[in-house]
Amino acid sequence: MKERSKLSAWNLDCRAASELASESLDRPLGRGERLALRLHQLICPPCRHLIAQFHTVRRAVASLPTPWRRVWSEESIGLSAERRDAIKQLLQEASRSDEAD
Amino acid sequence: MLEPPPNDADLGDPAQWVDRYGDALLQYAVTRVGDRETAEDLVQETFLAAFKARRDFDHRAAFSTWLIAILRRKIIDHYRKDARTLVTTDAELDEVAPMFDRTGHWTVPPANWRSTPAHQAEKSEFWQIVRRCLAELPRHLAQAFELRELGLATVQEASEIAGITPRNLSVRLYRSRMLLRSCLEQKWFATEAVSASEKSADESSPMRVGQARSS
């Protein structure tokens, strides 16, 4: 990635801006970085779109099904019958050998 | 809240765990590892581990939450093993390079995604496409993205799991996000614009361009 020392609000290109935009999702940006990114966004619609897209993807992924809150009602996924039986079998064996101990 | 001391009877017949929690665990696993067979293996391991550790369950959390915590660790172990098999090419290959010209400007500028998946059916469809796009990414990049964005690990944890420095992880996350957004723009938002204009009279169409703003 780019040398951060060369970073300034006025020479940030789109590539550097996109790198900063990604990093802002993982760590708080420094003051200079934040300012540079904000100024770049003002003059650059594509980078503005990029940042919105990053957030859209993050939001969409965050609303993924967590088990006890079904987002995925369309196609609920279940254990196959064979697997279900296999696991029960294993658990029964485990509990028998447990009792034998 | 006072809870009774844990004992086996409270947790019921382990075989019933499978009926009660199996599908939910599988869903959690499938959305995170992508592959059904692997997900079923992980769920199986989770139940066996839960059985062995059942006396450690202390009732402070719901049993389901406890199972998920075990499954999450299994998934992370899976990623860790996966990471060891990856031949990484961070240094020599810059997947993002073609997206910019020599002056650092976009070759194909990102578009304004006018609508975002809002409804159940759309979300599910969108997720399928995210999955498909992730499958097209180099594995080490998809892995970085999944660890970070699927609520599996913090940045620090994710870099340990992947066996790379946080700085390196940051590079991988950057590349994965850039490739993913580019893929989504082609596969989801491009077809959306077409189908929305084609089917604008069709009210059952799940696409509602302009209805939801992307910011």
Short mmCIF file of C-alpha atoms in Angstrom, two decimals:
data_model
loop_
_atom_site.label_atom_id
_atom_site.label_comp_id
_atom_site.label_asym_id
_atom_site.label_seq_id
_atom_site.Cartn_x
_atom_site.Cartn_y
_atom_site.Cartn_z
CA MET A 1 0.00 0.00 0.00
CA LYS A 2 0.94 3.66 -0.24
CA GLU A 3 3.45 5.36 1.94
CA ARG A 4 1.36 7.08 4.54
CA SER A 5 3.86 9.89 5.03
CA LYS A 6 3.18 11.14 1.53
CA LEU A 7 -0.50 11.29 2.22
CA SER A 8 -2.09 14.67 1.96
CA ALA A 9 -5.57 15.90 1.29
CA TRP A 10 -4.57 17.28 -2.08
CA ASN A 11 -2.70 14.44 -3.65
CA LEU A 12 -4.84 11.54 -2.58
CA ASP A 13 -5.70 9.57 -5.69
CA CYS A 14 -8.63 7.18 -6.05
CA ARG A 15 -6.55 4.14 -5.32
CA ALA A 16 -5.26 5.59 -2.06
CA ALA A 17 -8.74 6.81 -1.19
CA SER A 18 -10.17 3.34 -1.72
CA GLU A 19 -7.49 1.86 0.53
CA LEU A 20 -8.33 4.33 3.25
CA ALA A 21 -12.04 3.65 2.82
CA SER A 22 -11.44 -0.04 3.39
CA GLU A 23 -9.20 0.58 6.39
CA SER A 24 -11.82 2.80 7.94
CA LEU A 25 -13.98 -0.31 8.28
CA ASP A 26 -11.35 -1.96 10.45
CA ARG A 27 -9.75 0.79 12.48
CA PRO A 28 -10.39 4.40 13.36
CA LEU A 29 -8.54 6.58 10.85
CA GLY A 30 -6.11 9.22 12.01
CA ARG A 31 -7.06 12.86 11.75
CA GLY A 32 -5.07 13.50 8.61
CA GLU A 33 -6.37 10.36 6.96
CA ARG A 34 -9.94 11.23 7.80
CA LEU A 35 -9.61 14.72 6.43
CA ALA A 36 -7.91 13.54 3.25
CA LEU A 37 -10.60 10.97 2.62
CA ARG A 38 -13.38 13.43 3.28
CA LEU A 39 -11.95 16.03 0.93
CA HIS A 40 -11.37 13.45 -1.75
CA GLN A 41 -14.97 12.27 -1.49
CA LEU A 42 -16.19 15.81 -2.01
CA ILE A 43 -14.61 16.02 -5.41
CA CYS A 44 -14.94 12.38 -6.47
CA PRO A 45 -18.40 10.80 -6.96
CA PRO A 46 -17.04 7.33 -7.86
CA CYS A 47 -15.17 7.15 -4.54
CA ARG A 48 -18.31 8.35 -2.80
CA HIS A 49 -20.16 5.47 -4.42
CA LEU A 50 -17.43 3.07 -3.44
CA ILE A 51 -17.73 4.02 0.22
CA ALA A 52 -21.51 3.65 0.09
CA GLN A 53 -21.04 0.24 -1.51
CA PHE A 54 -18.67 -0.92 1.21
CA HIS A 55 -21.31 0.00 3.76
CA THR A 56 -24.10 -1.64 1.79
CA VAL A 57 -22.17 -4.89 1.64
CA ARG A 58 -21.31 -4.74 5.31
CA ARG A 59 -24.94 -4.12 6.27
CA ALA A 60 -26.21 -6.88 4.03
CA VAL A 61 -23.74 -9.37 5.40
CA ALA A 62 -24.48 -8.34 8.97
CA SER A 63 -28.13 -9.17 8.46
CA LEU A 64 -27.27 -12.76 7.70
CA PRO A 65 -29.20 -15.46 9.43
CA THR A 66 -28.19 -15.94 12.96
CA PRO A 67 -29.72 -19.16 14.10
CA TRP A 68 -32.39 -17.93 16.42
CA ARG A 69 -33.48 -15.08 14.21
CA ARG A 70 -34.49 -16.37 10.84
CA VAL A 71 -33.78 -13.97 8.08
CA TRP A 72 -33.60 -16.66 5.53
CA SER A 73 -37.19 -17.75 5.50
CA GLU A 74 -37.17 -18.42 1.78
CA GLU A 75 -35.17 -21.55 1.93
CA SER A 76 -34.56 -22.93 5.30
CA ILE A 77 -31.67 -25.27 5.43
CA GLY A 78 -31.76 -28.39 7.53
CA LEU A 79 -29.55 -31.28 8.46
CA SER A 80 -30.02 -34.21 6.13
CA ALA A 81 -31.92 -37.15 7.61
CA GLU A 82 -28.82 -39.36 7.35
CA ARG A 83 -26.68 -36.86 9.16
CA ARG A 84 -29.29 -36.35 11.82
CA ASP A 85 -29.41 -40.08 12.50
CA ALA A 86 -25.63 -40.37 12.42
CA ILE A 87 -25.20 -37.64 15.04
CA LYS A 88 -27.87 -39.17 17.28
CA GLN A 89 -26.15 -42.51 16.98
CA LEU A 90 -22.81 -40.99 17.93
CA LEU A 91 -24.34 -39.19 20.88
CA GLN A 92 -25.97 -42.40 22.10
CA GLU A 93 -22.68 -44.26 21.82
CA ALA A 94 -20.96 -41.46 23.69
CA SER A 95 -23.50 -41.55 26.47
CA ARG A 96 -23.31 -45.33 26.76
CA SER A 97 -19.54 -45.30 27.06
CA ASP A 98 -19.95 -42.46 29.52
CA GLU A 99 -22.19 -44.55 31.76
CA ALA A 100 -19.82 -47.48 31.52
CA ASP A 101 -17.00 -45.37 32.96
CA MET B 1 -31.13 -14.49 37.78
CA LEU B 2 -30.85 -17.62 39.83
CA GLU B 3 -30.52 -20.78 37.87
CA PRO B 4 -30.66 -24.30 39.18
CA PRO B 5 -27.31 -26.06 39.32
CA PRO B 6 -26.54 -27.78 36.07
CA ASN B 7 -27.12 -31.44 35.70
CA ASP B 8 -27.69 -33.81 32.84
CA ALA B 9 -31.44 -33.98 33.34
CA ASP B 10 -31.84 -30.25 32.70
CA LEU B 11 -30.39 -30.57 29.26
CA GLY B 12 -32.61 -33.46 28.30
CA ASP B 13 -31.79 -36.32 26.01
CA PRO B 14 -28.77 -35.43 23.85
CA ALA B 15 -30.48 -37.03 20.86
CA GLN B 16 -33.16 -34.37 21.16
CA TRP B 17 -30.56 -31.63 20.90
CA VAL B 18 -30.12 -32.66 17.29
CA ASP B 19 -33.80 -32.18 16.50
CA ARG B 20 -34.08 -28.97 18.43
CA TYR B 21 -30.88 -27.17 17.43
CA GLY B 22 -29.48 -29.06 14.47
CA ASP B 23 -31.02 -26.99 11.68
CA ALA B 24 -30.21 -23.67 13.27
CA LEU B 25 -26.59 -24.69 13.84
CA LEU B 26 -26.35 -25.88 10.27
CA GLN B 27 -27.66 -22.58 8.96
CA TYR B 28 -25.12 -20.70 11.00
CA ALA B 29 -22.34 -22.94 9.72
CA VAL B 30 -23.42 -22.99 6.08
CA THR B 31 -23.52 -19.24 5.83
CA ARG B 32 -20.02 -19.08 7.22
CA VAL B 33 -18.20 -21.91 5.54
CA GLY B 34 -20.25 -21.96 2.36
CA ASP B 35 -20.00 -25.68 1.86
CA ARG B 36 -22.81 -27.89 3.10
CA GLU B 37 -20.80 -31.03 3.67
CA THR B 38 -18.20 -29.17 5.74
CA ALA B 39 -20.98 -27.41 7.64
CA GLU B 40 -22.61 -30.72 8.55
CA ASP B 41 -19.27 -32.07 9.74
CA LEU B 42 -18.80 -29.02 11.93
CA VAL B 43 -22.30 -29.35 13.39
CA GLN B 44 -21.62 -32.99 14.17
CA GLU B 45 -18.36 -32.11 15.90
CA THR B 46 -20.18 -29.41 17.82
CA PHE B 47 -22.77 -31.78 19.25
CA LEU B 48 -20.12 -34.29 20.27
CA ALA B 49 -18.00 -31.61 21.88
CA ALA B 50 -21.07 -30.23 23.65
CA PHE B 51 -21.88 -33.66 24.97
CA LYS B 52 -18.38 -34.15 26.33
CA ALA B 53 -18.39 -30.71 27.91
CA ARG B 54 -22.03 -30.71 29.04
CA ARG B 55 -21.13 -30.45 32.71
CA ASP B 56 -19.33 -27.19 31.96
CA PHE B 57 -22.55 -25.63 30.75
CA ASP B 58 -23.38 -23.24 33.57
CA HIS B 59 -26.82 -21.95 32.58
CA ARG B 60 -25.69 -18.35 32.55
CA ALA B 61 -26.44 -18.23 28.86
CA ALA B 62 -29.08 -20.08 26.90
CA PHE B 63 -28.07 -23.58 25.86
CA SER B 64 -28.45 -22.51 22.24
CA THR B 65 -25.98 -19.67 22.76
CA TRP B 66 -23.54 -22.08 24.32
CA LEU B 67 -23.84 -24.43 21.36
CA ILE B 68 -23.22 -21.57 18.97
CA ALA B 69 -20.12 -20.57 20.89
CA ILE B 70 -18.78 -24.10 20.43
CA LEU B 71 -19.70 -24.10 16.75
CA ARG B 72 -18.03 -20.74 16.27
CA ARG B 73 -14.78 -22.15 17.67
CA LYS B 74 -15.09 -25.16 15.35
CA ILE B 75 -15.55 -22.84 12.39
CA ILE B 76 -12.51 -20.82 13.39
CA ASP B 77 -10.47 -24.02 13.70
CA HIS B 78 -11.65 -24.93 10.25
CA TYR B 79 -10.45 -21.58 8.91
CA ARG B 80 -7.15 -22.01 10.67
CA LYS B 81 -6.55 -25.38 9.04
CA ASP B 82 -7.69 -23.96 5.75
CA ALA B 83 -5.21 -21.09 6.09
CA ARG B 84 -2.31 -23.51 6.45
CA THR B 85 -3.11 -25.11 3.13
CA LEU B 86 -3.22 -21.82 1.26
CA VAL B 87 -0.39 -20.86 -0.99
CA THR B 88 -0.46 -17.14 -0.63
CA THR B 89 0.51 -14.78 -3.33
CA ASP B 90 0.07 -11.43 -1.62
CA ALA B 91 3.39 -10.07 -2.70
CA GLU B 92 3.45 -10.87 -6.39
CA LEU B 93 -0.18 -10.48 -7.34
CA ASP B 94 -2.09 -7.24 -7.04
CA GLU B 95 -5.66 -8.07 -7.96
CA VAL B 96 -6.71 -4.46 -7.59
CA ALA B 97 -4.16 -3.02 -10.02
CA PRO B 98 -6.36 -3.33 -13.14
CA MET B 99 -9.06 -1.26 -11.46
CA PHE B 100 -6.91 1.86 -11.65
CA ASP B 101 -4.92 3.57 -14.36
CA ARG B 102 -1.38 4.79 -13.91
CA THR B 103 -2.49 8.06 -12.42
CA GLY B 104 -4.48 6.22 -9.74
CA HIS B 105 -7.88 6.93 -11.25
CA TRP B 106 -10.65 4.39 -11.71
CA THR B 107 -10.68 2.47 -14.97
CA VAL B 108 -14.31 1.51 -14.32
CA PRO B 109 -15.74 3.99 -11.81
CA PRO B 110 -18.01 2.46 -9.16
CA ALA B 111 -21.66 3.14 -9.86
CA ASN B 112 -24.34 4.50 -7.64
CA TRP B 113 -26.14 1.42 -6.33
CA ARG B 114 -29.58 2.86 -6.23
CA SER B 115 -31.32 0.14 -4.34
CA THR B 116 -30.19 -2.19 -1.66
CA PRO B 117 -31.73 -5.54 -0.82
CA ALA B 118 -34.58 -4.74 1.52
CA HIS B 119 -37.03 -7.59 1.43
CA GLN B 120 -36.67 -11.15 2.56
CA ALA B 121 -36.56 -12.61 -0.92
CA GLU B 122 -34.12 -9.99 -2.13
CA LYS B 123 -31.84 -10.49 0.85
CA SER B 124 -31.75 -14.18 0.27
CA GLU B 125 -31.04 -13.71 -3.42
CA PHE B 126 -28.43 -11.07 -2.69
CA TRP B 127 -26.73 -13.41 -0.27
CA GLN B 128 -26.57 -16.15 -2.89
CA ILE B 129 -24.78 -13.74 -5.17
CA VAL B 130 -22.41 -12.63 -2.42
CA ARG B 131 -21.61 -16.31 -1.94
CA ARG B 132 -21.03 -16.84 -5.61
CA CYS B 133 -18.78 -13.80 -5.79
CA LEU B 134 -16.81 -14.93 -2.74
CA ALA B 135 -16.34 -18.32 -4.38
CA GLU B 136 -14.72 -16.58 -7.33
CA LEU B 137 -12.23 -14.73 -5.14
CA PRO B 138 -8.78 -16.17 -4.47
CA ARG B 139 -9.34 -18.31 -1.41
CA HIS B 140 -7.02 -16.36 0.92
CA LEU B 141 -8.93 -13.16 0.14
CA ALA B 142 -12.36 -14.71 0.61
CA GLN B 143 -11.18 -16.16 3.88
CA ALA B 144 -10.02 -12.79 5.19
CA PHE B 145 -13.35 -11.26 4.25
CA GLU B 146 -15.37 -14.04 5.86
CA LEU B 147 -13.45 -14.03 9.11
CA ARG B 148 -13.84 -10.29 9.43
CA GLU B 149 -17.33 -9.64 8.10
CA LEU B 150 -19.22 -12.70 9.24
CA GLY B 151 -18.80 -11.90 12.90
CA LEU B 152 -16.26 -14.64 13.48
CA ALA B 153 -13.22 -12.70 14.56
CA THR B 154 -11.79 -9.30 15.35
CA VAL B 155 -9.02 -7.92 13.14
CA GLN B 156 -6.41 -9.13 15.62
CA GLU B 157 -7.94 -12.61 15.88
CA ALA B 158 -8.45 -12.88 12.15
CA SER B 159 -4.80 -12.13 11.44
CA GLU B 160 -3.73 -14.78 13.94
CA ILE B 161 -6.08 -17.33 12.41
CA ALA B 162 -4.81 -16.56 8.93
CA GLY B 163 -1.23 -16.61 10.20
CA ILE B 164 -0.39 -13.15 8.86
CA THR B 165 0.30 -9.70 10.31
CA PRO B 166 -2.59 -7.29 10.89
CA ARG B 167 -1.07 -5.10 8.18
CA ASN B 168 -1.20 -7.98 5.74
CA LEU B 169 -4.72 -8.78 6.74
CA SER B 170 -5.67 -5.21 6.04
CA VAL B 171 -4.29 -5.57 2.51
CA ARG B 172 -6.25 -8.77 2.00
CA LEU B 173 -9.43 -7.20 3.30
CA TYR B 174 -8.95 -4.29 0.93
CA ARG B 175 -8.48 -6.57 -2.06
CA SER B 176 -11.37 -8.81 -1.11
CA ARG B 177 -13.74 -5.88 -0.69
CA MET B 178 -12.70 -4.37 -4.00
CA LEU B 179 -13.13 -7.63 -5.90
CA LEU B 180 -16.40 -8.37 -4.16
CA ARG B 181 -17.96 -4.99 -4.88
CA SER B 182 -16.89 -5.20 -8.47
CA CYS B 183 -18.44 -8.68 -8.78
CA LEU B 184 -21.65 -7.55 -7.07
CA GLU B 185 -21.90 -4.56 -9.35
CA GLN B 186 -21.79 -6.88 -12.34
CA LYS B 187 -23.92 -9.70 -11.03
CA TRP B 188 -26.52 -7.98 -8.90
CA PHE B 189 -26.76 -4.32 -9.65
CA ALA B 190 -26.28 -4.58 -13.38
CA THR B 191 -28.94 -7.24 -13.88
CA GLU B 192 -31.14 -5.36 -11.49
CA ALA B 193 -31.12 -2.25 -13.65
CA VAL B 194 -32.00 -4.33 -16.70
CA SER B 195 -34.72 -6.41 -15.12
CA ALA B 196 -36.23 -3.41 -13.39
CA SER B 197 -36.64 -1.53 -16.64
CA GLU B 198 -37.90 -4.64 -18.41
CA LYS B 199 -40.34 -5.54 -15.71
CA SER B 200 -41.34 -2.14 -14.50
CA ALA B 201 -45.01 -2.99 -15.01
CA ASP B 202 -44.67 -6.22 -13.08
CA GLU B 203 -45.61 -5.52 -9.50
CA SER B 204 -44.41 -8.85 -8.27
CA SER B 205 -40.87 -7.96 -9.27
CA PRO B 206 -38.75 -7.78 -6.14
CA MET B 207 -36.57 -5.10 -7.68
CA ARG B 208 -37.48 -1.61 -6.70
CA VAL B 209 -34.92 0.69 -8.07
CA GLY B 210 -34.88 4.03 -6.40
CA GLN B 211 -36.94 2.88 -3.46
CA ALA B 212 -34.08 2.39 -1.12
CA ARG B 213 -31.06 4.61 -1.12
CA SER B 214 -27.70 3.05 -0.74
CA SER B 215 -26.48 5.42 1.91
#
